[in-house]
Amino acid sequence: MVVLRAGLCPGLTEDMIQLLRANGIRTVVDFVSSDLEDVARKCSLSYKALVAVRRVLLAQFSAFPTNGADLYEELKSSTAILPTGSPSLDQLLDSGLYTGEVTELMGAPGSGKTQVCLGIAASVSLGLKQHVLFLDSTGGFTASRLYQMLQARTEDEEEQLEALQRIQVVRVFNIYEVLRALQELRDRLSQQVVSSMGPLKMVLLDSVSAVIYPLLGGRQSEGLALMMQLSRELKTLAREFSLAVVVTNQVTRDSSSGPLKPALGRSWSFVPSTRVLLESKEATWDKATTQRAATLAKSPRQPTGIQAELDIANGDVLEPSLVTPTQGL
Amino acid sequence: MQREVGTLPLAPALRARLAAAGFQTAQELLDTGPCGLSKEIGISREEALEALQVVRQECHGDAARTAGGPGPTRNCTALELLEEEQTQGFIITFCSALDNILGGGVQLTKITEICGAPGVGKTQLCMQLAVDVQIPECFGGVAGEAVFIDTEGSFMVDRVVDIAAACVQHCHLIAEAQQEEDLRKALETFSLENILSHIYYFRCRDYTELLAQVYLLPEFLSEHSKVRLVVIDGIAFPFRHDFEDLSLRTRLLNGLAQQLIIIANDHKAAVVLTNQMTTRLGQSQSTLVPALGESWGHAATVRLIFHWDNSQRLATLYKSPSQKESTIAYHITSHGFRDVQPPAATPSSGGTELNPRKRPRTEEEKQH
């Protein structure tokens, strides 16, 4: 909904704008959706001039259809699949994290979401030598744990230090800071400023529910609007710059004994294209274990309900097990 | 400058009007100016000026950051964070088993939550930590002050006196065993009166007072910059009754959690919260789980659950970003929080080697 301004297109002069505004036409949408004969009569402007302006505005502001074959070619050349560092999780995700998409990890507290994110950051930074942006909103990012994971994967100290330098950590504690950080990222990528930021392929946001929860609920409704703004930013960033975006989410229950369901509700459930649920294997405190079960809850490529086992101790993995598909979330 | 209007921190009604008038980016707002803006959307000039100031602040904040200017540095590489973490101290708990499973003690800049049934020792640990945070650096402490926010009224000053006296005596014993000058000098300022005068106590009676106190805390902390520990004893108590609208409770709790994370991060303080337990009715049995619901579980970075096993007190590390889950036993003596039996005679356990400021303790705690 762009406001009509002089110079927006050739032929749109200041006088024309004043006349149009006097008749209630202020934005591009108003202009192209109005009856031009009517407007020509009321504003005493030439019909030909108005038609010419409309054609230019439509060309400037409308979307263009492309065909499926072109899209497919573009996808083949620009999409990359990034390994998560854990072969069973890769198999669950159909060989890894796809760029251009938003993937979500959800789980109860202590189920290992931050650990898996650290593992992904370590794998992309060390294995692929790509830069990673980690947006931390919970304060759970522990560099010494990341260092431990890197040490488990490679012996070379220099490589470890370089890998650490390729991971950029930004602490964002409310939604506006997240949006600001994403805007900065967009500016940096579109201007291609050559700084310490090399080729960026991955953005991790841990966790998205921590910044959105304080806005939802009660009787205020702007929280939903901000949540959708954030989702639009993430998806357009992923698509335009071919990034893989990973977010972590919480789980809640409807009542104190209901089943677990992902947080942030139905509106958010449309945002990520892939969702993975992480669970602990044992539910008691007596037996401590580092085993986690990952279940695929939503995917555009794989059947939902398949499971894999992860060991979050140092990213070592067990054989993937395809359990019979259970009720998806 | 191309920030969308929807992403700027303006009032929702104002945002709606701007969207209806056709403004899309922050740059358009700045170009229009306050007079034009007040005419276009029908607000007063003062409101337009205020809104433009907010927008300018946001945009200049962006520009300063991309140009690498100064600002609250929340933006750094993992390598710099690693170096920071390695020089950071821990707050010891005087129970070496608990310190070990926590990776050295209670970590600064993180939120630690202690859940447990009544009487298991949560407030005891909080009081112990309020004393331990003041241990001078040459003894392996962080030499900070403590803020204690009490909602249940369970803070007993005479108990803190006992704990502090035992701590001071312990440090005296170490100083005598090691016979070093700076240890003795540090002990001159580490006395009972000093310890008690550096614990700042607040009493909050309901959730509004608690929220107000937490939101005013950053101001307090910038005046008292040596505070390294914030304890909230009983975060569940004000929120567990008087709430008909549960979604409002979730919203308030999450806002509180984010505010605490900001405090922990910006002031390099450890935040310790205590929580109660509640029963969850399952299919055939009921289990004890921490109160305040599922979403609160994500607020704390480190979660400890204290429970009983016959008559032995156990502590389980349930959630931590860098340590494995494990369970240890502990004891509460007249001197405070201690181990169950004398720990093995290894002089310096692995956890303390990482901290360059800590000297190896050649003498373990005497058990009474």
Short mmCIF file of N, CA and C in Angstrom, two decimals, chain B residues 103-232:
data_model
loop_
_atom_site.label_atom_id
_atom_site.label_comp_id
_atom_site.label_asym_id
_atom_site.label_seq_id
_atom_site.Cartn_x
_atom_site.Cartn_y
_atom_site.Cartn_z
N GLY B 103 29.46 -28.07 37.18
CA GLY B 103 30.59 -27.62 36.36
C GLY B 103 31.41 -26.55 37.02
N GLY B 104 31.41 -26.49 38.37
CA GLY B 104 32.23 -25.52 39.06
C GLY B 104 31.43 -24.71 40.06
N GLY B 105 30.11 -24.70 39.94
CA GLY B 105 29.32 -23.90 40.85
C GLY B 105 28.20 -23.22 40.08
N VAL B 106 27.53 -22.30 40.73
CA VAL B 106 26.45 -21.58 40.06
C VAL B 106 27.08 -20.60 39.08
N GLN B 107 26.67 -20.67 37.82
CA GLN B 107 27.30 -19.85 36.79
C GLN B 107 26.75 -18.44 36.76
N LEU B 108 27.64 -17.48 36.53
CA LEU B 108 27.18 -16.10 36.33
C LEU B 108 26.55 -15.98 34.94
N THR B 109 25.75 -14.97 34.74
CA THR B 109 25.01 -14.67 33.50
C THR B 109 24.01 -15.73 33.10
N LYS B 110 23.69 -16.67 34.02
CA LYS B 110 22.67 -17.65 33.66
C LYS B 110 21.62 -17.69 34.77
N ILE B 111 20.46 -18.18 34.41
CA ILE B 111 19.40 -18.33 35.40
C ILE B 111 19.38 -19.78 35.86
N THR B 112 19.48 -19.96 37.18
CA THR B 112 19.42 -21.31 37.75
C THR B 112 18.14 -21.43 38.55
N GLU B 113 17.43 -22.51 38.35
CA GLU B 113 16.17 -22.70 39.07
C GLU B 113 16.31 -23.89 39.99
N ILE B 114 15.86 -23.74 41.23
CA ILE B 114 15.92 -24.84 42.19
C ILE B 114 14.48 -25.21 42.54
N CYS B 115 14.08 -26.43 42.21
CA CYS B 115 12.72 -26.86 42.54
C CYS B 115 12.80 -27.90 43.62
N GLY B 116 11.80 -27.95 44.47
CA GLY B 116 11.82 -29.00 45.47
C GLY B 116 10.60 -28.93 46.35
N ALA B 117 10.36 -30.05 47.03
CA ALA B 117 9.23 -30.12 47.97
C ALA B 117 9.56 -29.25 49.19
N PRO B 118 8.57 -28.93 49.99
CA PRO B 118 8.85 -28.08 51.14
C PRO B 118 9.82 -28.74 52.10
N GLY B 119 10.74 -27.96 52.63
CA GLY B 119 11.62 -28.47 53.67
C GLY B 119 12.86 -29.17 53.16
N VAL B 120 13.07 -29.20 51.86
CA VAL B 120 14.18 -29.99 51.34
C VAL B 120 15.48 -29.18 51.30
N GLY B 121 15.39 -27.87 51.43
CA GLY B 121 16.64 -27.11 51.53
C GLY B 121 16.85 -26.03 50.50
N LYS B 122 15.79 -25.59 49.82
CA LYS B 122 15.99 -24.59 48.77
C LYS B 122 16.42 -23.25 49.37
N THR B 123 15.71 -22.80 50.40
CA THR B 123 16.06 -21.50 50.98
C THR B 123 17.42 -21.57 51.63
N GLN B 124 17.79 -22.75 52.18
CA GLN B 124 19.11 -22.90 52.78
C GLN B 124 20.19 -22.67 51.75
N LEU B 125 20.00 -23.27 50.57
CA LEU B 125 20.99 -23.08 49.51
C LEU B 125 21.05 -21.63 49.07
N CYS B 126 19.89 -20.98 49.00
CA CYS B 126 19.89 -19.57 48.60
C CYS B 126 20.67 -18.72 49.59
N MET B 127 20.46 -18.99 50.88
CA MET B 127 21.18 -18.19 51.88
C MET B 127 22.67 -18.50 51.82
N GLN B 128 23.00 -19.77 51.58
CA GLN B 128 24.41 -20.14 51.44
C GLN B 128 25.04 -19.40 50.28
N LEU B 129 24.33 -19.33 49.16
CA LEU B 129 24.87 -18.65 47.98
C LEU B 129 25.02 -17.16 48.23
N ALA B 130 24.06 -16.57 49.00
CA ALA B 130 24.16 -15.13 49.26
C ALA B 130 25.42 -14.82 50.05
N VAL B 131 25.87 -15.78 50.86
CA VAL B 131 27.13 -15.58 51.60
C VAL B 131 28.31 -15.91 50.70
N ASP B 132 28.21 -17.01 49.93
CA ASP B 132 29.35 -17.46 49.13
C ASP B 132 29.71 -16.50 48.01
N VAL B 133 28.76 -15.73 47.54
CA VAL B 133 29.08 -14.82 46.43
C VAL B 133 30.06 -13.75 46.89
N GLN B 134 30.17 -13.55 48.22
CA GLN B 134 31.02 -12.47 48.72
C GLN B 134 32.42 -12.93 49.02
N ILE B 135 32.71 -14.22 48.85
CA ILE B 135 34.06 -14.73 49.12
C ILE B 135 35.05 -14.00 48.23
N PRO B 136 36.15 -13.50 48.82
CA PRO B 136 37.11 -12.74 48.00
C PRO B 136 37.72 -13.58 46.90
N GLU B 137 38.27 -12.91 45.90
CA GLU B 137 38.76 -13.61 44.72
C GLU B 137 39.93 -14.51 45.02
N CYS B 138 40.78 -14.11 45.97
CA CYS B 138 41.95 -14.96 46.21
C CYS B 138 41.57 -16.30 46.83
N PHE B 139 40.36 -16.41 47.36
CA PHE B 139 39.92 -17.70 47.87
C PHE B 139 39.14 -18.47 46.82
N GLY B 140 38.99 -17.93 45.65
CA GLY B 140 38.25 -18.63 44.61
C GLY B 140 36.81 -18.17 44.45
N GLY B 141 36.45 -17.03 45.03
CA GLY B 141 35.08 -16.57 44.89
C GLY B 141 34.99 -15.42 43.88
N VAL B 142 33.85 -14.79 43.80
CA VAL B 142 33.68 -13.73 42.82
C VAL B 142 33.62 -12.35 43.45
N ALA B 143 33.71 -12.28 44.79
CA ALA B 143 33.77 -10.99 45.49
C ALA B 143 32.64 -10.06 45.08
N GLY B 144 31.42 -10.55 45.12
CA GLY B 144 30.31 -9.71 44.71
C GLY B 144 29.34 -9.52 45.85
N GLU B 145 28.26 -8.77 45.57
CA GLU B 145 27.23 -8.58 46.59
C GLU B 145 25.99 -9.34 46.15
N ALA B 146 25.00 -9.39 47.02
CA ALA B 146 23.83 -10.21 46.72
C ALA B 146 22.54 -9.42 46.92
N VAL B 147 21.56 -9.69 46.06
CA VAL B 147 20.22 -9.14 46.22
C VAL B 147 19.30 -10.30 46.54
N PHE B 148 18.53 -10.21 47.63
CA PHE B 148 17.66 -11.31 48.01
C PHE B 148 16.23 -10.80 47.99
N ILE B 149 15.43 -11.34 47.08
CA ILE B 149 14.02 -10.94 46.99
C ILE B 149 13.19 -12.06 47.58
N ASP B 150 12.48 -11.76 48.64
CA ASP B 150 11.79 -12.80 49.40
C ASP B 150 10.29 -12.63 49.22
N THR B 151 9.60 -13.68 48.76
CA THR B 151 8.14 -13.57 48.64
C THR B 151 7.42 -14.39 49.68
N GLU B 152 8.14 -15.33 50.30
CA GLU B 152 7.46 -16.20 51.24
C GLU B 152 7.74 -15.86 52.68
N GLY B 153 8.72 -14.99 52.91
CA GLY B 153 9.03 -14.65 54.29
C GLY B 153 9.85 -15.69 54.99
N SER B 154 10.63 -16.48 54.23
CA SER B 154 11.38 -17.56 54.87
C SER B 154 12.83 -17.21 55.12
N PHE B 155 13.20 -15.96 54.96
CA PHE B 155 14.59 -15.54 55.16
C PHE B 155 14.82 -15.31 56.65
N MET B 156 15.68 -16.10 57.26
CA MET B 156 15.96 -15.97 58.69
C MET B 156 17.35 -15.41 58.89
N VAL B 157 17.44 -14.26 59.47
CA VAL B 157 18.74 -13.60 59.57
C VAL B 157 19.69 -14.38 60.46
N ASP B 158 19.17 -14.99 61.54
CA ASP B 158 20.09 -15.70 62.44
C ASP B 158 20.71 -16.90 61.75
N ARG B 159 19.98 -17.49 60.83
CA ARG B 159 20.54 -18.60 60.07
C ARG B 159 21.67 -18.12 59.16
N VAL B 160 21.45 -16.93 58.56
CA VAL B 160 22.49 -16.38 57.69
C VAL B 160 23.73 -16.08 58.52
N VAL B 161 23.52 -15.62 59.77
CA VAL B 161 24.67 -15.34 60.64
C VAL B 161 25.47 -16.62 60.87
N ASP B 162 24.75 -17.74 61.14
CA ASP B 162 25.46 -19.02 61.34
C ASP B 162 26.27 -19.38 60.10
N ILE B 163 25.62 -19.30 58.95
CA ILE B 163 26.29 -19.70 57.71
C ILE B 163 27.50 -18.80 57.45
N ALA B 164 27.31 -17.50 57.65
CA ALA B 164 28.40 -16.56 57.36
C ALA B 164 29.56 -16.80 58.31
N ALA B 165 29.24 -17.06 59.60
CA ALA B 165 30.32 -17.29 60.57
C ALA B 165 31.12 -18.52 60.18
N ALA B 166 30.42 -19.59 59.74
CA ALA B 166 31.13 -20.81 59.33
C ALA B 166 32.00 -20.55 58.12
N CYS B 167 31.52 -19.73 57.20
CA CYS B 167 32.28 -19.43 55.99
C CYS B 167 33.53 -18.64 56.33
N VAL B 168 33.38 -17.65 57.21
CA VAL B 168 34.54 -16.83 57.58
C VAL B 168 35.57 -17.69 58.29
N GLN B 169 35.09 -18.60 59.15
CA GLN B 169 36.03 -19.45 59.87
C GLN B 169 36.78 -20.35 58.90
N HIS B 170 36.07 -20.87 57.90
CA HIS B 170 36.69 -21.73 56.91
C HIS B 170 37.80 -21.00 56.17
N CYS B 171 37.51 -19.73 55.81
CA CYS B 171 38.53 -18.96 55.10
C CYS B 171 39.72 -18.67 55.99
N HIS B 172 39.46 -18.43 57.28
CA HIS B 172 40.57 -18.22 58.21
C HIS B 172 41.48 -19.43 58.24
N LEU B 173 40.87 -20.62 58.29
CA LEU B 173 41.66 -21.85 58.34
C LEU B 173 42.53 -21.98 57.10
N ILE B 174 41.95 -21.66 55.93
CA ILE B 174 42.74 -21.75 54.69
C ILE B 174 43.90 -20.76 54.74
N ALA B 175 43.60 -19.54 55.21
CA ALA B 175 44.65 -18.50 55.24
C ALA B 175 45.78 -18.94 56.15
N GLU B 176 45.42 -19.53 57.30
CA GLU B 176 46.49 -19.96 58.21
C GLU B 176 47.29 -21.08 57.61
N ALA B 177 46.60 -22.02 56.92
CA ALA B 177 47.32 -23.16 56.34
C ALA B 177 48.26 -22.68 55.24
N GLN B 178 47.86 -21.66 54.49
CA GLN B 178 48.68 -21.28 53.35
C GLN B 178 49.62 -20.13 53.67
N GLN B 179 49.36 -19.38 54.72
CA GLN B 179 50.30 -18.38 55.20
C GLN B 179 50.69 -17.37 54.13
N GLU B 180 49.72 -16.83 53.39
CA GLU B 180 50.09 -15.83 52.39
C GLU B 180 49.53 -14.48 52.76
N GLU B 181 50.22 -13.42 52.37
CA GLU B 181 49.87 -12.06 52.77
C GLU B 181 48.53 -11.61 52.24
N ASP B 182 48.32 -11.81 50.93
CA ASP B 182 47.09 -11.25 50.36
C ASP B 182 45.86 -11.96 50.89
N LEU B 183 46.03 -13.26 51.27
CA LEU B 183 44.89 -13.95 51.86
C LEU B 183 44.50 -13.28 53.17
N ARG B 184 45.52 -12.94 53.95
CA ARG B 184 45.23 -12.34 55.26
C ARG B 184 44.62 -10.96 55.10
N LYS B 185 45.13 -10.23 54.07
CA LYS B 185 44.60 -8.88 53.86
C LYS B 185 43.14 -8.95 53.43
N ALA B 186 42.84 -9.93 52.57
CA ALA B 186 41.45 -10.04 52.10
C ALA B 186 40.53 -10.36 53.26
N LEU B 187 41.07 -11.12 54.23
CA LEU B 187 40.21 -11.50 55.35
C LEU B 187 39.84 -10.32 56.23
N GLU B 188 40.63 -9.24 56.16
CA GLU B 188 40.29 -8.09 57.00
C GLU B 188 38.95 -7.52 56.61
N THR B 189 38.63 -7.54 55.29
CA THR B 189 37.34 -7.00 54.88
C THR B 189 36.25 -8.05 54.87
N PHE B 190 36.63 -9.31 55.00
CA PHE B 190 35.62 -10.37 54.92
C PHE B 190 35.19 -10.75 56.33
N SER B 191 34.33 -9.96 56.91
CA SER B 191 33.91 -10.23 58.28
C SER B 191 32.40 -10.38 58.29
N LEU B 192 31.87 -10.75 59.44
CA LEU B 192 30.43 -11.03 59.55
C LEU B 192 29.61 -9.78 59.22
N GLU B 193 29.99 -8.63 59.78
CA GLU B 193 29.20 -7.41 59.56
C GLU B 193 29.22 -7.06 58.09
N ASN B 194 30.40 -7.22 57.48
CA ASN B 194 30.54 -6.88 56.07
C ASN B 194 29.65 -7.74 55.19
N ILE B 195 29.66 -9.03 55.51
CA ILE B 195 28.84 -9.95 54.70
C ILE B 195 27.38 -9.56 54.80
N LEU B 196 26.91 -9.35 56.04
CA LEU B 196 25.49 -9.06 56.21
C LEU B 196 25.11 -7.73 55.57
N SER B 197 26.05 -6.77 55.59
CA SER B 197 25.68 -5.47 55.04
C SER B 197 25.64 -5.48 53.52
N HIS B 198 26.20 -6.53 52.90
CA HIS B 198 26.18 -6.57 51.43
C HIS B 198 25.12 -7.49 50.89
N ILE B 199 24.19 -7.92 51.73
CA ILE B 199 23.04 -8.67 51.22
C ILE B 199 21.86 -7.70 51.23
N TYR B 200 21.36 -7.34 50.04
CA TYR B 200 20.27 -6.37 49.94
C TYR B 200 18.96 -7.14 49.92
N TYR B 201 18.11 -6.89 50.90
CA TYR B 201 16.92 -7.71 51.09
C TYR B 201 15.67 -6.94 50.68
N PHE B 202 14.83 -7.57 49.86
CA PHE B 202 13.55 -6.97 49.47
C PHE B 202 12.44 -7.94 49.80
N ARG B 203 11.32 -7.43 50.30
CA ARG B 203 10.21 -8.32 50.61
C ARG B 203 9.05 -7.94 49.71
N CYS B 204 8.57 -8.91 48.90
CA CYS B 204 7.45 -8.63 47.99
C CYS B 204 6.28 -9.50 48.38
N ARG B 205 5.13 -8.92 48.49
CA ARG B 205 4.00 -9.68 49.01
C ARG B 205 3.08 -10.24 47.96
N ASP B 206 2.99 -9.62 46.79
CA ASP B 206 2.17 -10.26 45.76
C ASP B 206 2.85 -10.07 44.42
N TYR B 207 2.18 -10.53 43.37
CA TYR B 207 2.90 -10.60 42.10
C TYR B 207 3.17 -9.23 41.51
N THR B 208 2.31 -8.25 41.81
CA THR B 208 2.57 -6.91 41.26
C THR B 208 3.82 -6.33 41.87
N GLU B 209 3.98 -6.54 43.21
CA GLU B 209 5.20 -6.03 43.84
C GLU B 209 6.43 -6.73 43.27
N LEU B 210 6.30 -8.03 43.04
CA LEU B 210 7.44 -8.77 42.51
C LEU B 210 7.81 -8.28 41.12
N LEU B 211 6.81 -8.13 40.27
CA LEU B 211 7.09 -7.65 38.91
C LEU B 211 7.70 -6.26 38.95
N ALA B 212 7.13 -5.40 39.80
CA ALA B 212 7.66 -4.04 39.87
C ALA B 212 9.11 -4.08 40.33
N GLN B 213 9.40 -4.92 41.33
CA GLN B 213 10.76 -5.00 41.85
C GLN B 213 11.73 -5.46 40.79
N VAL B 214 11.33 -6.47 40.02
CA VAL B 214 12.24 -6.98 39.00
C VAL B 214 12.45 -5.95 37.90
N TYR B 215 11.40 -5.23 37.53
CA TYR B 215 11.58 -4.25 36.47
C TYR B 215 12.37 -3.04 36.94
N LEU B 216 12.40 -2.79 38.26
CA LEU B 216 13.21 -1.68 38.77
C LEU B 216 14.63 -2.11 39.08
N LEU B 217 14.87 -3.41 39.02
CA LEU B 217 16.17 -3.92 39.42
C LEU B 217 17.34 -3.39 38.58
N PRO B 218 17.20 -3.24 37.25
CA PRO B 218 18.36 -2.73 36.50
C PRO B 218 18.88 -1.40 37.01
N GLU B 219 17.96 -0.51 37.43
CA GLU B 219 18.43 0.77 37.99
C GLU B 219 19.23 0.54 39.25
N PHE B 220 18.70 -0.32 40.12
CA PHE B 220 19.38 -0.61 41.38
C PHE B 220 20.75 -1.20 41.11
N LEU B 221 20.81 -2.11 40.11
CA LEU B 221 22.07 -2.77 39.83
C LEU B 221 23.08 -1.84 39.21
N SER B 222 22.62 -0.82 38.48
CA SER B 222 23.62 0.09 37.93
C SER B 222 24.19 0.99 39.01
N GLU B 223 23.44 1.19 40.12
CA GLU B 223 24.03 1.94 41.23
C GLU B 223 24.94 1.05 42.06
N HIS B 224 24.54 -0.22 42.24
CA HIS B 224 25.37 -1.13 43.02
C HIS B 224 25.99 -2.11 42.05
N SER B 225 27.08 -1.69 41.41
CA SER B 225 27.58 -2.50 40.30
C SER B 225 28.31 -3.74 40.76
N LYS B 226 28.49 -3.94 42.08
CA LYS B 226 29.23 -5.12 42.50
C LYS B 226 28.31 -6.31 42.74
N VAL B 227 27.01 -6.13 42.50
CA VAL B 227 26.09 -7.24 42.76
C VAL B 227 26.33 -8.34 41.73
N ARG B 228 26.52 -9.56 42.22
CA ARG B 228 26.77 -10.67 41.32
C ARG B 228 25.76 -11.78 41.50
N LEU B 229 24.80 -11.60 42.38
CA LEU B 229 23.82 -12.64 42.61
C LEU B 229 22.48 -12.00 42.89
N VAL B 230 21.44 -12.49 42.20
CA VAL B 230 20.07 -12.06 42.50
C VAL B 230 19.30 -13.32 42.83
N VAL B 231 18.75 -13.39 44.04
CA VAL B 231 18.00 -14.56 44.45
C VAL B 231 16.53 -14.17 44.56
N ILE B 232 15.66 -14.94 43.95
CA ILE B 232 14.23 -14.72 44.16
C ILE B 232 13.72 -15.98 44.85
#
